[in-house]
Coordinates of C-alpha atoms in Angstrom, one line a residue:
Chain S
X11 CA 0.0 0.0 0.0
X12 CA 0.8 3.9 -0.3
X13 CA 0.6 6.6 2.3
X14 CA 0.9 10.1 1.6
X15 CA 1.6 12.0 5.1
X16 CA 2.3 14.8 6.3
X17 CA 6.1 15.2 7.1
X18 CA 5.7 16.2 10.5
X19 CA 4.0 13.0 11.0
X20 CA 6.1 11.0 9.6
X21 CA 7.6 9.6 13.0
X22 CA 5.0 9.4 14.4
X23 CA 3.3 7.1 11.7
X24 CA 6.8 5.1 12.0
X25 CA 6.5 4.6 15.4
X26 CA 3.0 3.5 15.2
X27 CA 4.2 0.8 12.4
X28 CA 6.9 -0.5 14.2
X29 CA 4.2 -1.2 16.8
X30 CA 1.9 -2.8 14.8
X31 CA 4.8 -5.1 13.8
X32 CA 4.9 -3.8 10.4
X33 CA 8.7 -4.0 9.4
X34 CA 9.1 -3.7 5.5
X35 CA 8.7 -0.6 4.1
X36 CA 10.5 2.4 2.4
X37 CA 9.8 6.2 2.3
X38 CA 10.5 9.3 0.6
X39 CA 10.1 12.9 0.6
X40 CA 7.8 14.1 -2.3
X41 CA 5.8 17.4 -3.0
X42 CA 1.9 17.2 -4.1
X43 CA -1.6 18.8 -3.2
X44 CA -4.9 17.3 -1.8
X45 CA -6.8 20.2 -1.6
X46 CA -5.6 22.0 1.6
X47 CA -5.4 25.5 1.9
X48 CA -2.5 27.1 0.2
X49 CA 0.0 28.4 2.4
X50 CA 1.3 32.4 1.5
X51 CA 5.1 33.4 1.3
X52 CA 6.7 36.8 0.9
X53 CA 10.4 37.3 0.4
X54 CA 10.9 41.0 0.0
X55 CA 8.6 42.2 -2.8
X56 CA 7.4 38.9 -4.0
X57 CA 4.5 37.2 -2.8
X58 CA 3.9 33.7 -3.6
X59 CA 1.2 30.9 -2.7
X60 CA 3.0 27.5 -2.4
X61 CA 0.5 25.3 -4.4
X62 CA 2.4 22.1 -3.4
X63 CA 3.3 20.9 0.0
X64 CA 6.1 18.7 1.4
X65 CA 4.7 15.4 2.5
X66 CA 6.3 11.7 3.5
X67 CA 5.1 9.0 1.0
X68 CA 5.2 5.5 2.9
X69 CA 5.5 2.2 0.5
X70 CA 4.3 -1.4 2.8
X71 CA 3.8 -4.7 1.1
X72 CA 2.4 -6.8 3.8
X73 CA 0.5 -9.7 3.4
X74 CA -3.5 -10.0 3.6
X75 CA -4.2 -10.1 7.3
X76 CA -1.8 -7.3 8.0
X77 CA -3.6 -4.4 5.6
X78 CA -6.2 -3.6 8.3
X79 CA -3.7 -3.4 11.4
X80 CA -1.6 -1.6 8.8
X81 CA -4.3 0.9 8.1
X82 CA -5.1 1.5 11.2
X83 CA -1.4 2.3 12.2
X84 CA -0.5 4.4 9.8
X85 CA -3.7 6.6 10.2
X86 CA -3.4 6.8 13.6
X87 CA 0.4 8.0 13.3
X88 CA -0.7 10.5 10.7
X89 CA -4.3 12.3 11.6
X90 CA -3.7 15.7 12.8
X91 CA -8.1 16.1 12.2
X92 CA -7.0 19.1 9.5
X93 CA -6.9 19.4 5.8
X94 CA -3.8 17.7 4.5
X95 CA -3.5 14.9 6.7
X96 CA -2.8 12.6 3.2
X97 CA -4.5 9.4 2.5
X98 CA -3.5 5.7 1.9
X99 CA -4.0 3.9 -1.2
X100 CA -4.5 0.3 -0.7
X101 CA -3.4 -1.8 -4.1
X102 CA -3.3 -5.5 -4.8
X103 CA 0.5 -6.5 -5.1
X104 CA 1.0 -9.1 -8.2
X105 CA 4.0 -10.7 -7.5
X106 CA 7.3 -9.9 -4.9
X107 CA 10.4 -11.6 -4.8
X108 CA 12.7 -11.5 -2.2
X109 CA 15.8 -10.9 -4.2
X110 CA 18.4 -12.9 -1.6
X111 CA 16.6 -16.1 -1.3
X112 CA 14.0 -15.8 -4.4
X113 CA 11.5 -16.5 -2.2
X114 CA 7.9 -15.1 -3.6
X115 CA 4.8 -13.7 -2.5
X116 CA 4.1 -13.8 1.1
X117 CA 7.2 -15.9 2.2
X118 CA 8.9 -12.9 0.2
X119 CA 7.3 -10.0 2.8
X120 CA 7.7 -12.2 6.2
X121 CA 10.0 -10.4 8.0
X122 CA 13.0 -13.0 8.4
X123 CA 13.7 -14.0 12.2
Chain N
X2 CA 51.2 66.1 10.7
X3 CA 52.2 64.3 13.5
X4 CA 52.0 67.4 15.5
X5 CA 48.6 67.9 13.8
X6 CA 46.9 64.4 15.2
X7 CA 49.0 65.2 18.7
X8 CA 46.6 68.4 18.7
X9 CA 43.3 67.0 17.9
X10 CA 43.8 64.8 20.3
X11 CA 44.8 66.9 22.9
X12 CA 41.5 69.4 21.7
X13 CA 39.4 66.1 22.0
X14 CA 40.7 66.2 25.5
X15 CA 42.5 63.4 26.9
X16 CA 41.2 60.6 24.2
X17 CA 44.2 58.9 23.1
X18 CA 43.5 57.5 19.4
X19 CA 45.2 54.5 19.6
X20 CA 42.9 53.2 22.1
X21 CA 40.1 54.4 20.5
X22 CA 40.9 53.0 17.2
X23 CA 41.6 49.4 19.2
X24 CA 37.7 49.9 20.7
X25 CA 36.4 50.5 17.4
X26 CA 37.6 47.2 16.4
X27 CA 36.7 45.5 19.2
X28 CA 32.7 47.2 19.1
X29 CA 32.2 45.5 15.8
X30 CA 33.9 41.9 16.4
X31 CA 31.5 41.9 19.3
X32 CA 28.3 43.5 16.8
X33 CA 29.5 40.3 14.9
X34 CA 28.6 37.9 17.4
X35 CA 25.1 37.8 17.6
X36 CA 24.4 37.0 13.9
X37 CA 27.2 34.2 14.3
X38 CA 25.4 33.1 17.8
X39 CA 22.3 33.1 15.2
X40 CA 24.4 30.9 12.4
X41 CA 25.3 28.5 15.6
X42 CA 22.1 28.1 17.0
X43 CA 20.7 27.5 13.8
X44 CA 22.8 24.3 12.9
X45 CA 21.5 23.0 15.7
X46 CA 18.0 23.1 15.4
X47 CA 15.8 21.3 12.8
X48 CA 15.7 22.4 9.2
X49 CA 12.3 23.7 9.9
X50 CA 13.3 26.3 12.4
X51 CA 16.1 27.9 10.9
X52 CA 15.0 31.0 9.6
X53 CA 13.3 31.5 13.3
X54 CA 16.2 30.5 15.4
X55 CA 18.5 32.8 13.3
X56 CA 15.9 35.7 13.3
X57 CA 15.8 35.4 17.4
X58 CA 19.4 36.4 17.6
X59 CA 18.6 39.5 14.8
X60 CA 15.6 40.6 16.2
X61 CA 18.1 41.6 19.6
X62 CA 20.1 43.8 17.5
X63 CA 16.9 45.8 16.8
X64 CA 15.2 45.4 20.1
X65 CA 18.0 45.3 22.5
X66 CA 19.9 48.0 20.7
X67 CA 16.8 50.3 21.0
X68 CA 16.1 49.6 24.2
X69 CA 19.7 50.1 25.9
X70 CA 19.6 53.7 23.9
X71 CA 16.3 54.9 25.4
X72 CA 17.3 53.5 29.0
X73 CA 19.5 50.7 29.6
X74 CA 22.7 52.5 29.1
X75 CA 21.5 54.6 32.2
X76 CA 20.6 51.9 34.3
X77 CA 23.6 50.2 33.9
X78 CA 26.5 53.3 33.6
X79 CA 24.7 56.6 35.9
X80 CA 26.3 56.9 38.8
X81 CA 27.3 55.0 41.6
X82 CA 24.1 53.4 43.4
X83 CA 25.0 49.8 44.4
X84 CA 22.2 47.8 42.4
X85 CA 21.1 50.1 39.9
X86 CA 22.4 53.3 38.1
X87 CA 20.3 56.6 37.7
X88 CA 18.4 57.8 34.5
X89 CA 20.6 61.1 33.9
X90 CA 21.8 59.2 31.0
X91 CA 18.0 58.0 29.5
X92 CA 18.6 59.0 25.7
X93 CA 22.1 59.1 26.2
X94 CA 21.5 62.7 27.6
X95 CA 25.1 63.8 28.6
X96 CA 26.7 61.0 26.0
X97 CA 28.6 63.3 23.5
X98 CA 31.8 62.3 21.3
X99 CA 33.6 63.7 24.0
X100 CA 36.3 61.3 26.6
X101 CA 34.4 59.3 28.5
X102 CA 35.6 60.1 32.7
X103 CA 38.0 57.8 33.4
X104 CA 39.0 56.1 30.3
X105 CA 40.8 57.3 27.2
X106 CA 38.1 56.6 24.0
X107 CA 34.8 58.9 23.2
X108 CA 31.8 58.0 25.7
X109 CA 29.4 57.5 23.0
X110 CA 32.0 54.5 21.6
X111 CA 31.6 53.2 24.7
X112 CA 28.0 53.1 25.2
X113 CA 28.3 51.3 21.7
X114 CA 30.8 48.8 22.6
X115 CA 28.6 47.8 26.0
X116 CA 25.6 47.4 23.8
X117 CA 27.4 45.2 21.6
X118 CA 27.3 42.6 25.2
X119 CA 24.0 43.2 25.9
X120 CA 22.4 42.6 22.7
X121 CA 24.3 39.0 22.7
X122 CA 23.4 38.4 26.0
X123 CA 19.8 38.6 25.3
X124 CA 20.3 36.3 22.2
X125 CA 21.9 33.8 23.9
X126 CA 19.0 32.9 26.0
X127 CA 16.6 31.9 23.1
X128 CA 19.0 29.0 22.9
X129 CA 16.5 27.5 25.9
X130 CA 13.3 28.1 23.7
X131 CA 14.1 27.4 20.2
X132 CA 11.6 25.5 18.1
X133 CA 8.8 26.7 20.1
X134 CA 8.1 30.2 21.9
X135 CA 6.7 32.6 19.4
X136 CA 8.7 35.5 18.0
X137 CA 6.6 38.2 19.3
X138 CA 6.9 37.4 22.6
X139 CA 10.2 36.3 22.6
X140 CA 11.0 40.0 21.2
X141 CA 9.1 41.5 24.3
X142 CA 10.9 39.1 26.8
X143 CA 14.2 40.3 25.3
X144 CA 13.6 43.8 25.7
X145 CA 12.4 43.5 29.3
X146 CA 14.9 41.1 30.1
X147 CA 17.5 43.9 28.7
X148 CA 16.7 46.2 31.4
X149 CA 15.5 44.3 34.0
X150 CA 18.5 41.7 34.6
X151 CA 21.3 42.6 32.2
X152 CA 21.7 46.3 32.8
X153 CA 21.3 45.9 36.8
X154 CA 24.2 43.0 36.8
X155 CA 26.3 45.4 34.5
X156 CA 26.2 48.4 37.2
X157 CA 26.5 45.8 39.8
X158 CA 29.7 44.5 38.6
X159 CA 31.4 47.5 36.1
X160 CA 29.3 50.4 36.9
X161 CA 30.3 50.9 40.6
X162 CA 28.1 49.0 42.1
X163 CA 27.8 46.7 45.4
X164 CA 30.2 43.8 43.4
X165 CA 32.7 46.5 42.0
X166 CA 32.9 47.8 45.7
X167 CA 33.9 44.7 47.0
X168 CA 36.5 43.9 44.6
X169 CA 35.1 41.1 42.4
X170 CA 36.9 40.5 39.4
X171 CA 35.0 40.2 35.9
X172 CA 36.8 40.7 33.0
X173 CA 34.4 40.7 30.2
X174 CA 30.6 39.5 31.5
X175 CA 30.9 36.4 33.7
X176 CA 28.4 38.1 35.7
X177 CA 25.8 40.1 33.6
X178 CA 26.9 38.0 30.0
X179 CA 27.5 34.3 30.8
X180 CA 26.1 33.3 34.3
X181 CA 23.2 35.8 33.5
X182 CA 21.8 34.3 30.3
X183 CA 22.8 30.7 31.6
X184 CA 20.6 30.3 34.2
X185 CA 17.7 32.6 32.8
X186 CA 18.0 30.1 30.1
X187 CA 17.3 27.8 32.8
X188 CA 13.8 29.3 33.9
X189 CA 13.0 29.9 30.4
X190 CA 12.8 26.4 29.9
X191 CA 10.9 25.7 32.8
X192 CA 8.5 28.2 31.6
X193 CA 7.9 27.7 28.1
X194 CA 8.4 24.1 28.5
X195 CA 9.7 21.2 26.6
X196 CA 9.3 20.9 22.4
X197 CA 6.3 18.6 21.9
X198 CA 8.1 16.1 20.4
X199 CA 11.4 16.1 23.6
X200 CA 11.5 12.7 24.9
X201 CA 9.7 11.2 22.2
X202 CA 11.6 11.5 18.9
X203 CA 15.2 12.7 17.9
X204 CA 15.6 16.3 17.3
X205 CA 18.8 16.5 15.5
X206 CA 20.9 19.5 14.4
X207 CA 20.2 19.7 11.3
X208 CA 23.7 21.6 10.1
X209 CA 27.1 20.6 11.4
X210 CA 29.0 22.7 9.2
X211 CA 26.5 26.5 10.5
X212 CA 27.3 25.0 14.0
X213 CA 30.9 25.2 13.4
X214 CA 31.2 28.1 11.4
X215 CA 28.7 29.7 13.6
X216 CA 31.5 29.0 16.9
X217 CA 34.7 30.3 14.6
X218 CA 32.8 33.0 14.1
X219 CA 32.1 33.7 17.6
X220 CA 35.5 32.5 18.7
X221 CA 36.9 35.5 16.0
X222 CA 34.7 38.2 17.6
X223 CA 35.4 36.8 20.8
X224 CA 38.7 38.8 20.5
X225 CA 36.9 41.5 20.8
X226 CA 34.7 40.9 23.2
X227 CA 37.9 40.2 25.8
X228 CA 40.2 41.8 24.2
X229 CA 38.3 44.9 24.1
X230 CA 37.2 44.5 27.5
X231 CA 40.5 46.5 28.4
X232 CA 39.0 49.5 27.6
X233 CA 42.6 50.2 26.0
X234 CA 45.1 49.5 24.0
X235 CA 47.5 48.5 25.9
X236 CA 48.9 45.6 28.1
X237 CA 45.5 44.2 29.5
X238 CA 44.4 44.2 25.7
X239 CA 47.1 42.0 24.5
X240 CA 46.5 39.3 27.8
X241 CA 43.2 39.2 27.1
X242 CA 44.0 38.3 23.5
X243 CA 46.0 36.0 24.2
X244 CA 44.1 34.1 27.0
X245 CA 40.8 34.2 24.4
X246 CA 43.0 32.1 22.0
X247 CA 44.5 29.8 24.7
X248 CA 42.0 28.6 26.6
X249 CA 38.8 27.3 24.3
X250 CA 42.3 25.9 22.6
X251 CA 42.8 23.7 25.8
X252 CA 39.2 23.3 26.3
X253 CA 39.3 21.5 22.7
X254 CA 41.4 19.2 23.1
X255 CA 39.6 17.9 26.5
X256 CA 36.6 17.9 25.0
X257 CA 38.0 15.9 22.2
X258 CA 39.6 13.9 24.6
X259 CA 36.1 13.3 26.7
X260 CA 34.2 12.4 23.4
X261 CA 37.1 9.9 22.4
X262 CA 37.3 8.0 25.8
X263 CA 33.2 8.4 25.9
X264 CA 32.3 7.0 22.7
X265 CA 35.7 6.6 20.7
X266 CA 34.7 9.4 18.0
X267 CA 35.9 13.1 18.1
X268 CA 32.1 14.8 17.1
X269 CA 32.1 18.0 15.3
X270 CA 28.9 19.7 17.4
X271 CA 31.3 18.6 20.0
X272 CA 33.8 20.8 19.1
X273 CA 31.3 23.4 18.6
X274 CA 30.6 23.2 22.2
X275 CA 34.0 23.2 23.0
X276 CA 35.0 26.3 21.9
X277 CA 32.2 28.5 23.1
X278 CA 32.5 26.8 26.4
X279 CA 36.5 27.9 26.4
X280 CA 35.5 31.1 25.2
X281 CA 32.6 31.6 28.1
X282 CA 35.1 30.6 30.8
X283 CA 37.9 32.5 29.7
X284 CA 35.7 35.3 29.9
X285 CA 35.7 36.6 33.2
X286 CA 39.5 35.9 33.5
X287 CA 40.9 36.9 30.4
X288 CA 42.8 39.9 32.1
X289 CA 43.4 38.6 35.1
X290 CA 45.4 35.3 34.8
X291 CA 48.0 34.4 33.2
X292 CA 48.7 32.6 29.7
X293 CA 48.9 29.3 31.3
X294 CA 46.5 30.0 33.9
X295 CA 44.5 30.0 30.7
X296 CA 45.4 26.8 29.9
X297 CA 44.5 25.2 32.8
X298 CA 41.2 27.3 32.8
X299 CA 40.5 26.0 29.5
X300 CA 40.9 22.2 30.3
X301 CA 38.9 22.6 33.7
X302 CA 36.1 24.0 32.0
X303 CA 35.7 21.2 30.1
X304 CA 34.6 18.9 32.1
X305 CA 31.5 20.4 33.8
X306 CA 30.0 21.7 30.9
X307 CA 30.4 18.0 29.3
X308 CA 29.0 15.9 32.1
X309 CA 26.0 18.1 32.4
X310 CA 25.8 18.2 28.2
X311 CA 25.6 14.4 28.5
X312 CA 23.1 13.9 31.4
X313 CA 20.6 16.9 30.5
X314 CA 18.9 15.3 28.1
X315 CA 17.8 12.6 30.2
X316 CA 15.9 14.9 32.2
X317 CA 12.6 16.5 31.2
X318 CA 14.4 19.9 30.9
X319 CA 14.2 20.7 27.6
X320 CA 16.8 23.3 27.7
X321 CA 17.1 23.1 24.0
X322 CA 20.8 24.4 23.3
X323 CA 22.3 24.1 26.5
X324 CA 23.1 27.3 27.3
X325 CA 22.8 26.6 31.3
X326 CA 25.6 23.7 30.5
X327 CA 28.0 26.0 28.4
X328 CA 27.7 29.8 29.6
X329 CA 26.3 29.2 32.8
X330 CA 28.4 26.6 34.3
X331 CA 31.3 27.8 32.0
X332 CA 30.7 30.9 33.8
X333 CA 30.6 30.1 37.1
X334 CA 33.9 28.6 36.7
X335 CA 35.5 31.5 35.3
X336 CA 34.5 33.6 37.8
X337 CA 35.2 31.0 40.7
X338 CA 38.8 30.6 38.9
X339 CA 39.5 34.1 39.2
X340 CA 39.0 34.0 43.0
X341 CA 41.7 31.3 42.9
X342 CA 44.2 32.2 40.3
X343 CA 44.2 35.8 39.2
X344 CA 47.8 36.9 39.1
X345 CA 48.9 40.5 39.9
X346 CA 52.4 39.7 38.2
X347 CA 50.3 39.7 34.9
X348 CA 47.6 41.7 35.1
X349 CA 48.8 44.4 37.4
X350 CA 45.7 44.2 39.1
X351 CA 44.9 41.5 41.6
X352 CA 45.7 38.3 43.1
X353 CA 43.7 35.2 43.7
X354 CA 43.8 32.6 46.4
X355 CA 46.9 30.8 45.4
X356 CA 49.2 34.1 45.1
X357 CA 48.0 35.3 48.8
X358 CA 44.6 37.0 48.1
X359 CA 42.5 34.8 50.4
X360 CA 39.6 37.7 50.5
X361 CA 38.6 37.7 47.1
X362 CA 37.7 34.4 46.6
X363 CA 34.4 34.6 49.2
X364 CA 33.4 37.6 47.0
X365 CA 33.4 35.7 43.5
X366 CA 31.5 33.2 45.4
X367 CA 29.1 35.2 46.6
X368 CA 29.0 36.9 43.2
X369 CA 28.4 33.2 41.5
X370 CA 25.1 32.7 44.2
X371 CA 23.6 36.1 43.7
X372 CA 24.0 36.6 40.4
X373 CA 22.6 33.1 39.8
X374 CA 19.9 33.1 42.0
X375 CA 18.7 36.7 40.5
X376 CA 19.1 35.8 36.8
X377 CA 16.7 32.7 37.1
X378 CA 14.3 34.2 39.6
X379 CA 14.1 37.0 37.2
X380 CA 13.3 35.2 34.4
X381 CA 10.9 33.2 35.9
X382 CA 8.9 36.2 36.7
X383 CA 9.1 37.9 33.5
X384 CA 7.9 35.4 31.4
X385 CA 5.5 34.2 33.9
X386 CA 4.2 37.7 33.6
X387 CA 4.1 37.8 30.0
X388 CA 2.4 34.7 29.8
X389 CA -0.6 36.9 31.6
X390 CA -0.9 38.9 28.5
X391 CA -0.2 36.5 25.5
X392 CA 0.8 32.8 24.3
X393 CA 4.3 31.9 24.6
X394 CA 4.1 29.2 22.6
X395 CA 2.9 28.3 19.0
X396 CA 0.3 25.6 18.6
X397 CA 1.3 22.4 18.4
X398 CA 0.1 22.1 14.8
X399 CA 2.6 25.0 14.1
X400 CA 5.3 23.4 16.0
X401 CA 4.8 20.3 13.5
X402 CA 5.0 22.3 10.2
X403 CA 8.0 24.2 12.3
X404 CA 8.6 28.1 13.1
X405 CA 10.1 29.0 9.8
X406 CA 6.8 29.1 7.6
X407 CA 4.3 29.7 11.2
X408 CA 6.1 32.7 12.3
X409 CA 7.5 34.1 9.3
X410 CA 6.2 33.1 5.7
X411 CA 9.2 31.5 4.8
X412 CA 11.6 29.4 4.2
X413 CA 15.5 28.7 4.6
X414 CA 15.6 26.3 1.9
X415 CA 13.1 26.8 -0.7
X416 CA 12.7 25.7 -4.0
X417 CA 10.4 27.3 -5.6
X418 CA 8.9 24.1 -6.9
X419 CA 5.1 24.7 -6.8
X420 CA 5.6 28.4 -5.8
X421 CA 2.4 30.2 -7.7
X422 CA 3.2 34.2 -7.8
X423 CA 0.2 36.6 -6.5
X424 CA -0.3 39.5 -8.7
X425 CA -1.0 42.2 -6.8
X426 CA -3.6 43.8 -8.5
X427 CA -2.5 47.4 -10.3
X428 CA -4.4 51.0 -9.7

């Protein structure tokens, strides 16, 4: 799945992951817009309305039973109750391979022991 | 023509241009100061707070500056009261180009080259509040704080007062500068308490290289600072110098020293720390000890500063930059060192314990407790009182998205990516 979140939140949502067990998962800084209010900036005579925001995007393959505890992690890591808080897109996974072992599918997201 | 200057200066009555010329120096090294205190105290905070941080420690060149003009100068330079001066001096009434009594430089130089203290002084505290309290206030706490603890401690300890009368030594501000901002750092913390995320998540510095950049810059002006603390050109300006390069020397190498048996890696924000520490405890002995006095000073100071550094953060006091760790404690040793080793063969002046002066060591002491004790209870109030009137502290939705972009519109490092320009729309 995908999670767009706020960067401010972004340890929090972490945290709340690493709780939840959840241990694979990358993330990276990226710029977008959901419809939250723009925010105004003025350096000496020019006056500008940043249109796109900084926010944290999470990417978690986990396997079936884990996308509701995941879900529930991450969204409790990242709601501030404002505009902007992001979202999480949930998308089916076709195949994974763990490139060490070649294990596949879920073997392939099982965190090793 | 030499004849010609020998004139003016005798028309100028009694202001010997040599000295002057040394104080003018001196006044801007020390103006320097405070922007590089900003450039330090920026590395240190997150990326988010940067423009803030710096803009605390520019904001006291206006507000500080302004304020010392209209009264500050007078409360801490009129006359010879024993906590406070007098107000014949409020808008530098009497303050001409003139010699100022008792020294050999113009008296309006030297109400510039005090101010130059003062406005660090103030800056240094917002070390204890960074990330957090809002710029408005902080502005107002500055200027009160200017005149209500600096400017009292400065007439306490240089302007005749009670301290002065009883012979304690202080070169350069271990009273009003370093012990003063240290522990009102301390109840600043207390006050506006920790940053919402303290305890819970790392809150790194987020530039090494402003940190260390930020201390050379302050260890350059620092020259100034004690070496202009002379009030001349002469002998007690050149052991100054010398002792400002001396001792954050030795204090570097202990504190390299400390971090390499600690954790077995020299850190850079370590050596940051180092050299204002030096600095700060050199400070109220620069002209009184002697070179390797200096030394010793530098490596002694060391080690409180770094064991406090190290176990502060454990606690709930979220005294953000450590100021109480580096310029209070690196104060109080200063000034307690002075009470043991000042040297009269060097400075001309007067002896510590060790060379036969057992009097003047009670006096630092008691110099240390007051000026402590008075500093934080000050504080305390002041904000306590300002919190009456107004917030301290942003929301904590604003302390998420950081300072920078809540309490002034912009950014340190901005791309301009999805920047949209508003036209202002023409008459």
């Amino acid at each position: 799945m995908v999670a767009i979140v706020r960067p401010e939140r972004a340890n929090d949502v972490l945290e709340a992951l690493y709780r939840a067990d959840v241990r694979g998962l990358s993330m990276s800084r990226v710029q977008g817009h959901g419809g939250e209010t723009d925010r105004v900036e003025t350096y000496r005579g020019t006056t500008v309305k940043m249109e796109l925001a900084e926010k944290v995007r999470f990417e978690v393959a986990v396997s079936d039973h884990f996308v509701e505890p995941t879900i529930k992690a991450i969204q409790d890591g990242a709601r501030t109750g404002e505009v902007g808080d992001g979202k999480i897109f949930v998308l089916d996974i076709d195949k994974v391979v763990r490139i060490r072992t070649g294990e596949e599918d879920t073997e392939a997201v099982t965190p090793v022991v | 023509m030499a004849d010609l200057l020998a004139t003016t200066a005798a028309a100028a009555g009694g202001i010997d241009t040599g000295d002057t010329a040394w104080m003018l120096v001196s006044t801007a090294l020390v103006l320097m100061m405070t922007p590089a205190l900003g450039l330090f105290y920026a590395g240190l905070v997150r990326s988010k707070n940067t423009l803030n941080t710096f803009m605390m420690s520019v904001g006291a060149l206006g507000v500080v500056t302004v304020a010392w003009v209209v009264v500050g100068y007078s409360i801490a330079f009129d006359g010879g009261g024993s906590l406070v001066g007098g107000l014949h001096h409020a808008f530098l009434r009497g303050v001409g180009p003139g010699v100022q009594p008792g020294l050999t430089i113009p008296a309006l130089l030297f109400v510039v080259f005090e101010a130059s203290f003062c406005i660090i002084t103030a800056a240094l505290i917002s070390g204890a509040v960074v990330e957090r309290m809002r710029f408005g206030p902080f502005l107002v706490f500055m200027t009160v704080w200017s005149l209500v603890v600096y400017a009292p401690l400065a007439h306490q300890v240089w302007g005749g007062g009670w301290l002065a009368q009883h012979g304690v030594l202080d070169w350069a501000g271990g009273v009003p500068v370093e012990m003063a901002s240290g522990f009102s750092a301390f109840a600043a913390a207390i006050v506006v308490g920790a940053r919402k995320d303290y305890g819970r998540q790392a809150l790194l510095p987020h530039n090494g290289v402003y940190a260390l950049l930020g201390a050379g810059l302050l260890w350059f002006g620092w020259f100034g600072f004690n070496g202009g603390s002379a009030l001349t050109s002469g002998r007690g300006a050149a052991l100054s110098f010398a002792n400002t390069l001396f001792a954050p020397a030795a204090t570097l190498v202990a504190w390299i020293v400390l971090d390499l048996v600690r954790a077995r890696k020299a850190t850079a924000i370590g050596a940051a720390t180092a050299i204002i520490v030096g600095a700060v405890a050199i400070t109220p002995a620069a002209g009184y000890v002697s070179p390797l006095g200096a030394l010793g000073l530098g490596l002694l100071a060391a080690i409180p500063s770094y064991a406090f550094i190290v176990w502060r953060p454990r606690t709930r006091l979220d005294e953000s930059l450590d100021v109480l760790a580096a310029h209070g404690l690196g104060g109080v040793t200063g000034i307690l060192f002075v009470g043991f080793f000042a040297a009269k063969s060097w400075s001309g002046i007067g002896d510590g314990l060790i060379y036969g002066d057992a009097g003047r060591l009670g006096w630092q002491a008691i110099a240390v407790v007051v000026t402590c004790a008075y500093a934080f209870g000050a504080t305390f109030v002041i904000l306590r009182v300002l919190a009456l009137f107004t917030r301290l502290r942003v929301s904590s939705r604003d302390e998420g998205l950081g300072l920078d972009v809540s309490q002034h519109g912009e950014e340190a490092y901005t791309t301009g990516e999805g920047a949209i320009l508003v036209r202002l729309t023409e008459s």
